[in-house]
Amino acid sequence: MSSPDTLEQIAVEIKTCTACRLHLGRKLAVPGEGPADADLMFIGEGPGFHENEQGRPFVGAAGRFLEELLETIGLTREQVFIGNVIKCRPPGNRDPQMDEIEACSGFLERQIQTINPKVIITLGRFSMARYFPKARISTIHGQAKWIRSRLIVPMYHPAAALHQPSLREVVRNDFARLPEYIEQVQDQDVVQEEPPSDPQQLSMF
Ligand code: SF4
């Protein structure tokens, strides 16, 4: 019988992965970071310039905003897992393409299975589409949905709020609801979720 995954094993595989074209331009892959038993898991889009340089998620301006948001609910980034849909930087920070998301989805799925978080917060439309295909983030942001016994909370990507100042208050308000959601899941035993949605269903609006 094979031994269970660890985050370290998954990260080793990510760092040497050549499953999609994004490995050609990466400096460092970004597996994600945080405790293996984190209750909260944040899933963003993919590495940007600074992440590619450092091999760590959310270390640029969007990362600083995410840390600020976590602070507003009494958390630090060390207490949560922070990862991305894709682990290597797309050239020029373009959107990830469908075949790249599909090629990378096994790593994210294994991370989720290993961490087994009680709450998953999707940041931006690409991670949202994994759970809410065809939904619009402007319609469902901040609204938690039970998927089996895990709460999935779609939110705007912090970078979107930095580019569009009117979204900052929206994101802050969505974050302010997280303690309530965390409270809701405290006594829940998490049942592992179904495999990811068919990537072909992702909404590319
Ligand atoms: S983005 Fe994902 S699938 Fe593509 S090379 Fe990097 S780790 Fe592999």
Short mmCIF file of C-alpha atoms and ligand atoms in Angstrom, two decimals:
data_model
loop_
_atom_site.label_atom_id
_atom_site.label_comp_id
_atom_site.label_asym_id
_atom_site.label_seq_id
_atom_site.Cartn_x
_atom_site.Cartn_y
_atom_site.Cartn_z
CA MET A 1 0.00 0.00 0.00
CA SER A 2 1.42 3.43 -0.88
CA SER A 3 2.11 5.85 1.97
CA PRO A 4 -0.08 8.93 2.28
CA ASP A 5 0.98 12.17 0.61
CA THR A 6 2.77 14.87 2.55
CA LEU A 7 2.90 18.52 1.54
CA GLU A 8 6.67 18.19 1.27
CA GLN A 9 6.41 15.28 -1.19
CA ILE A 10 3.90 17.17 -3.30
CA ALA A 11 6.15 20.25 -3.28
CA VAL A 12 9.14 18.22 -4.46
CA GLU A 13 7.11 16.97 -7.42
CA ILE A 14 5.84 20.45 -8.23
CA LYS A 15 9.35 21.89 -8.28
CA THR A 16 10.45 19.44 -10.98
CA CYS A 17 7.15 19.24 -12.87
CA THR A 18 7.20 19.67 -16.65
CA ALA A 19 3.57 18.76 -17.27
CA CYS A 20 2.66 22.04 -18.94
CA ARG A 21 4.41 24.80 -20.88
CA LEU A 22 4.66 27.04 -17.81
CA HIS A 23 7.70 25.14 -16.56
CA LEU A 24 9.67 26.67 -19.44
CA GLY A 25 9.51 30.22 -18.08
CA ARG A 26 9.52 29.67 -14.35
CA LYS A 27 12.38 30.63 -12.11
CA LEU A 28 10.90 28.95 -9.05
CA ALA A 29 7.70 26.95 -8.81
CA VAL A 30 5.39 27.99 -5.98
CA PRO A 31 3.82 24.99 -4.29
CA GLY A 32 2.15 27.01 -1.53
CA GLU A 33 2.82 27.16 2.19
CA GLY A 34 1.18 26.74 5.54
CA PRO A 35 0.47 24.14 8.20
CA ALA A 36 -0.42 20.63 7.03
CA ASP A 37 -3.39 20.68 9.38
CA ALA A 38 -4.64 24.20 8.58
CA ASP A 39 -8.37 24.73 9.04
CA LEU A 40 -8.34 27.50 6.44
CA MET A 41 -6.96 27.16 2.95
CA PHE A 42 -6.72 30.09 0.54
CA ILE A 43 -6.47 29.28 -3.16
CA GLY A 44 -5.38 32.06 -5.48
CA GLU A 45 -4.66 32.05 -9.18
CA GLY A 46 -0.93 31.62 -9.84
CA PRO A 47 2.48 33.06 -9.07
CA GLY A 48 3.35 36.58 -10.18
CA PHE A 49 6.75 38.23 -10.54
CA HIS A 50 7.77 38.23 -6.87
CA GLU A 51 6.40 34.78 -6.20
CA ASN A 52 8.36 33.40 -9.15
CA GLU A 53 11.51 35.00 -7.75
CA GLN A 54 11.05 33.72 -4.20
CA GLY A 55 9.15 30.46 -4.67
CA ARG A 56 6.56 31.61 -2.14
CA PRO A 57 2.89 32.50 -2.61
CA PHE A 58 1.45 35.99 -2.13
CA VAL A 59 4.66 37.88 -1.34
CA GLY A 60 4.00 41.01 -3.40
CA ALA A 61 1.52 43.80 -2.85
CA ALA A 62 -1.45 41.43 -3.02
CA GLY A 63 0.22 39.30 -0.35
CA ARG A 64 0.63 42.28 1.93
CA PHE A 65 -3.06 43.09 1.48
CA LEU A 66 -3.96 39.47 2.24
CA GLU A 67 -1.90 39.63 5.44
CA GLU A 68 -3.66 42.86 6.38
CA LEU A 69 -7.02 41.19 5.79
CA LEU A 70 -6.03 38.18 7.89
CA GLU A 71 -4.98 40.53 10.67
CA THR A 72 -8.44 42.09 10.72
CA ILE A 73 -9.82 38.72 11.80
CA GLY A 74 -7.01 37.95 14.23
CA LEU A 75 -5.03 35.56 12.04
CA THR A 76 -1.52 35.50 10.60
CA ARG A 77 -0.45 33.92 7.33
CA GLU A 78 1.45 31.28 9.30
CA GLN A 79 -1.85 29.92 10.60
CA VAL A 80 -3.45 29.26 7.22
CA PHE A 81 -2.44 27.46 4.05
CA ILE A 82 -1.97 29.69 1.03
CA GLY A 83 -1.70 28.18 -2.44
CA ASN A 84 -2.67 28.64 -6.04
CA VAL A 85 -4.50 26.92 -8.86
CA ILE A 86 -1.31 26.79 -10.90
CA LYS A 87 2.15 26.58 -9.44
CA CYS A 88 4.30 28.25 -12.12
CA ARG A 89 4.13 31.84 -13.33
CA PRO A 90 2.42 32.44 -16.65
CA PRO A 91 4.50 34.71 -18.93
CA GLY A 92 3.80 38.37 -18.29
CA ASN A 93 1.27 37.42 -15.62
CA ARG A 94 -1.29 36.46 -18.25
CA ASP A 95 -4.32 34.41 -17.22
CA PRO A 96 -3.70 30.70 -16.88
CA GLN A 97 -5.03 28.67 -19.79
CA MET A 98 -7.45 25.80 -19.49
CA ASP A 99 -4.94 23.07 -20.33
CA GLU A 100 -2.48 24.52 -17.78
CA ILE A 101 -5.12 24.51 -15.04
CA GLU A 102 -6.03 20.97 -15.95
CA ALA A 103 -2.39 19.84 -15.96
CA CYS A 104 -1.85 21.34 -12.49
CA SER A 105 -5.16 20.34 -10.92
CA GLY A 106 -3.83 17.05 -9.54
CA PHE A 107 -1.37 18.89 -7.30
CA LEU A 108 -4.05 21.15 -5.87
CA GLU A 109 -6.36 18.22 -5.33
CA ARG A 110 -3.65 16.31 -3.47
CA GLN A 111 -2.89 19.35 -1.32
CA ILE A 112 -6.55 19.66 -0.39
CA GLN A 113 -6.78 15.96 0.40
CA THR A 114 -3.65 16.16 2.56
CA ILE A 115 -4.58 19.31 4.47
CA ASN A 116 -8.30 18.52 4.59
CA PRO A 117 -9.22 22.10 5.55
CA LYS A 118 -12.60 22.94 7.00
CA VAL A 119 -12.90 26.15 5.02
CA ILE A 120 -11.57 26.87 1.55
CA ILE A 121 -11.48 30.48 0.44
CA THR A 122 -11.12 30.87 -3.30
CA LEU A 123 -9.42 34.11 -4.34
CA GLY A 124 -10.41 35.20 -7.81
CA ARG A 125 -12.35 33.59 -10.60
CA PHE A 126 -10.01 30.75 -11.53
CA SER A 127 -10.10 29.05 -8.14
CA MET A 128 -13.78 29.96 -7.73
CA ALA A 129 -14.58 28.15 -10.99
CA ARG A 130 -13.28 24.92 -9.49
CA TYR A 131 -16.31 24.89 -7.17
CA PHE A 132 -18.76 27.21 -8.87
CA PRO A 133 -18.51 26.66 -12.61
CA LYS A 134 -20.14 29.40 -14.62
CA ALA A 135 -20.83 31.54 -11.52
CA ARG A 136 -19.95 35.22 -11.53
CA ILE A 137 -17.78 36.40 -8.69
CA SER A 138 -19.64 39.71 -8.57
CA THR A 139 -22.76 37.73 -7.67
CA ILE A 140 -21.52 35.13 -5.20
CA HIS A 141 -18.49 36.69 -3.48
CA GLY A 142 -18.51 36.32 0.29
CA GLN A 143 -21.31 33.74 0.31
CA ALA A 144 -20.24 30.42 1.80
CA LYS A 145 -21.58 27.17 0.45
CA TRP A 146 -21.35 23.74 2.03
CA ILE A 147 -19.80 21.25 -0.32
CA ARG A 148 -20.14 18.03 1.58
CA SER A 149 -18.92 19.05 5.02
CA ARG A 150 -16.50 21.74 3.88
CA LEU A 151 -17.36 25.41 3.55
CA ILE A 152 -16.27 27.03 0.31
CA VAL A 153 -16.15 30.82 0.32
CA PRO A 154 -15.53 32.60 -2.98
CA MET A 155 -13.83 35.98 -2.70
CA TYR A 156 -12.27 38.53 -5.00
CA HIS A 157 -8.54 38.19 -5.51
CA PRO A 158 -6.69 40.74 -3.34
CA ALA A 159 -4.88 41.97 -6.47
CA ALA A 160 -8.25 42.87 -8.02
CA ALA A 161 -9.01 45.00 -4.99
CA LEU A 162 -5.66 46.73 -5.32
CA HIS A 163 -6.33 47.58 -8.95
CA GLN A 164 -9.91 48.60 -8.28
CA PRO A 165 -10.09 50.57 -5.01
CA SER A 166 -13.88 50.33 -4.86
CA LEU A 167 -13.48 46.58 -4.26
CA ARG A 168 -11.34 46.99 -1.16
CA GLU A 169 -14.28 47.60 1.14
CA VAL A 170 -16.12 44.69 -0.49
CA VAL A 171 -13.19 42.38 0.21
CA ARG A 172 -12.85 43.67 3.77
CA ASN A 173 -16.54 43.03 4.37
CA ASP A 174 -16.28 39.52 2.92
CA PHE A 175 -13.32 38.79 5.18
CA ALA A 176 -15.23 40.10 8.18
CA ARG A 177 -17.69 37.22 7.70
CA LEU A 178 -14.99 34.54 7.93
CA PRO A 179 -15.02 34.23 11.75
CA GLU A 180 -18.72 33.42 11.55
CA TYR A 181 -18.02 30.71 8.99
CA ILE A 182 -15.13 29.34 11.03
CA GLU A 183 -17.47 29.13 14.00
CA GLN A 184 -19.95 27.16 11.91
CA VAL A 185 -17.42 24.50 10.97
CA GLN A 186 -15.80 24.05 14.37
CA ASP A 187 -17.78 20.94 15.26
CA GLN A 188 -17.96 19.48 11.79
CA ASP A 189 -16.03 16.38 10.79
CA VAL A 190 -14.77 17.05 7.33
CA VAL A 191 -15.61 14.41 4.76
CA GLN A 192 -13.25 14.45 1.81
CA GLU A 193 -14.76 16.20 -1.15
CA GLU A 194 -15.55 14.93 -4.59
CA PRO A 195 -12.89 15.22 -7.29
CA PRO A 196 -12.65 18.65 -8.92
CA SER A 197 -15.18 19.90 -11.40
CA ASP A 198 -14.61 19.22 -15.04
CA PRO A 199 -12.13 21.96 -16.03
CA GLN A 200 -13.98 22.28 -19.31
CA GLN A 201 -16.79 23.80 -17.30
CA LEU A 202 -14.67 26.67 -16.01
CA SER A 203 -16.22 30.01 -16.65
CA MET A 204 -13.89 32.31 -18.54
CA PHE A 205 -15.86 35.52 -18.26
S1 SF4 B 1 2.04 25.00 -13.67
FE1 SF4 B 1 1.66 23.06 -12.61
S2 SF4 B 1 1.45 21.53 -14.28
FE2 SF4 B 1 2.44 23.36 -15.17
S3 SF4 B 1 4.64 22.92 -15.00
FE3 SF4 B 1 4.05 24.11 -13.19
S4 SF4 B 1 3.61 22.56 -11.62
FE4 SF4 B 1 3.59 21.52 -13.60
#
